[in-house]
Amino acid sequence: MGDTATLPQHDPDQQKRSADLAVAQARYAISYDIVPGIPMVAQVPEEATPSKEWTLRTLIPLKNILANVVANRCIEEEHNIESAFEKQVAKGLTFSSLIKGFGAGIEQVGELLDHLGEDASHSLMKKVLRGQHITGHHDATARSPWMSPLTPHGRPKSIQCYDDLYREVERPPVMELWQDDNWFAQMRVAGQNPMLIKGIDALPAKFPVTEGHYSVNAEAGDTLAAALKEGRLFLLDYELIGDTVEDNTNPILGERKYTPAPIALFAVPPTGGSLRPVAIQVGQDPANFSISIPADGWAWQKAKTAVQVADANYHELVCHLGQTHLIMEAAALATKRNLSVRHPLYKLLMPHFEGTLAINNSAAHSMLAPGGVIDLSFGGTLESMIRLAGRAVSEYDFHAAMPPADFARRKIGPEGRLVDYPYRDDALRLWDAIGDWARSYVDYYYRSDADVAADDELGAWSRTLSSPLSEGGIGGFTPITNHADLRKALAMIMFTASAQHAAVNFTQWADMSYSPALAGALWAEWKEGDATEQDWLDLLPPLQFGELQAEFLSLLGGVHHTHLGEYKSNSFPYSDMITEPEIVEGALAVFQARLKEIEIQITRENRDLVTRSAPYVYLLPSKVPASINI
């Protein structure tokens, strides 16, 4: 990418530029059949496949996953792992030499990976996405590997059964917290899905919480009416899950799985502080579902589990897959197909798309395939789960999803009563920094609104993204006619590809990989009334799917590749994409310094815990990749 960045109206070689774009449009042809109705690249070109550095980074969690599979079966590696390469990785032999090579320099890494085979890590990852790393079988729906006495299987006799599945993969912190009500509330503002909770000034008629319900977990003298009036009540409503997801049968065991659509109420005490849970109704119709409160013992734990199952579905299919991965797929395709490699915006955006097309393709053909993780572990039919992801994309509003607008719409901004909302506070810091970087970059190349209007490649890019979904667009994206429009659009794309994805992706190991804390389905039909610990255990997944969850999410939450604020190509020698000295030494240096300041601010707040009840690390700039690549 050594070409000087040039706007098309200033490029003397218009003919070559147009010819190159025609080639790119052919190479990045769009299909609407991979995930029905969603624009995706028909075939991932070689230059968009994972870099060697990414391949190396994925070996760390993959090595641990394979070692965990072996340890859980207590048999020799060669009985479970097919290729010689995989056996070496599981034993840690080749892996140690790879890590040594990584420390020695990128040239040696390239040589090592060339020796092993370019797609070794990618192939292993696809097996994890399909669950084949556990079955050892290319048909993930085959019964025999799952029913083998060597495979952990069957219903848990106690929580210890799930704990024992973590032999070589790291144990997540949630193992010590899953029963704690404060942790349950904290997940709404600092967990896997901090995107759904909203402030309310009236209770929905379908959720008849009373003063009696509220008083059980309230401070002395506090009332439901006062909390409503003072803006201290907050709601989760999984109506979208109930409207979209259809219950399913596990394709291996033939057991029925269920996906609830609960409603949950939380409150901030009148004296301030963090959210507290108030009440849960496990379905949308109060005629069929009673209200549970924290004093209800195991019935309350069951209700919390129902919320966590619904949240897992909403997280994975809506705010993770749908509204980061697939939205950025459309942005990446529009960029590849409409902006020349010489365009300044191409050079700005492509590092934010590194690996996105490839990882989305892997997910579509593995995770979302029959017998893949979604089919095996989540409650809905595969068709309804894909439909849920499709709704997440089709109902997305680009401008309404911008952090300040989103927090205002949900009545949960920093000016309100909810002080302990780490995701919001850290997201706004990064949003402001990214917005200032976008402003400086745009101002350097576009001296006036007339320059924006004269850029025909930008015009084509804008028209594509503001088109209907069926034509490669993004919902709510509006045509770009001036500086302000362009700055906001670029900021939102960069924020979504980096910070937003980091917030919903890297929580998966810490908060989602332990089945007693969160699972993709209820494995028994919901029953109202009093409950015992066994009634609650009956809702949890069989152990083979607990193992799959632990290993799969340790992979998704364990690969940090690229860094926000770095602009490199994805192929050796990983050259700089942005080279203009005025930008590198000016606006980019300012942006990078700003990220370091934010790192210090967040680290201080995580240490002092004045406004937050627990550290929140997912939006530390040093932990935020530039792109969606896992």
PDB file of C-alpha atoms in Angstrom, residues 14 23 85 114 121 158 182 185 215 221 245 250-252 286 290 412 447 466 484 501 504 519 581-582:
ATOM      1  CA  GLN A  14      -8.230   8.071 -13.637  1.00  0.00           C
ATOM      2  CA  VAL A  23     -11.333  -5.758 -10.690  1.00  0.00           C
ATOM      3  CA  PHE A  85       0.348 -30.888  13.400  1.00  0.00           C
ATOM      4  CA  ASP A 114       5.133 -21.501   5.951  1.00  0.00           C
ATOM      5  CA  SER A 121      -4.744 -22.535  12.630  1.00  0.00           C
ATOM      6  CA  SER A 158     -23.630 -31.135  41.012  1.00  0.00           C
ATOM      7  CA  ASN A 182     -24.871  -7.988  42.673  1.00  0.00           C
ATOM      8  CA  ALA A 185     -27.092  -6.876  38.139  1.00  0.00           C
ATOM      9  CA  SER A 215     -39.918  -3.647  49.150  1.00  0.00           C
ATOM     10  CA  GLY A 221     -38.248   3.845  53.271  1.00  0.00           C
ATOM     11  CA  VAL A 245     -36.883 -17.798  18.368  1.00  0.00           C
ATOM     12  CA  ASN A 250     -30.711 -30.988  20.062  1.00  0.00           C
ATOM     13  CA  PRO A 251     -29.598 -32.806  16.870  1.00  0.00           C
ATOM     14  CA  ILE A 252     -27.378 -35.268  18.739  1.00  0.00           C
ATOM     15  CA  PRO A 286     -48.375 -12.413  33.361  1.00  0.00           C
ATOM     16  CA  SER A 290     -45.493 -15.284  38.061  1.00  0.00           C
ATOM     17  CA  ILE A 412     -29.468   5.838  30.569  1.00  0.00           C
ATOM     18  CA  ARG A 447     -10.758  21.373   2.625  1.00  0.00           C
ATOM     19  CA  SER A 466     -27.453   4.314   2.257  1.00  0.00           C
ATOM     20  CA  ALA A 484     -19.938  16.623   9.331  1.00  0.00           C
ATOM     21  CA  HIS A 501     -16.863  -5.399  19.104  1.00  0.00           C
ATOM     22  CA  VAL A 504     -19.276  -7.708  23.244  1.00  0.00           C
ATOM     23  CA  ALA A 519     -26.094 -21.069  28.837  1.00  0.00           C
ATOM     24  CA  PRO A 581       4.098  12.907   7.774  1.00  0.00           C
ATOM     25  CA  GLU A 582       1.634  15.688   8.604  1.00  0.00           C
TER      26      GLU A 582
END
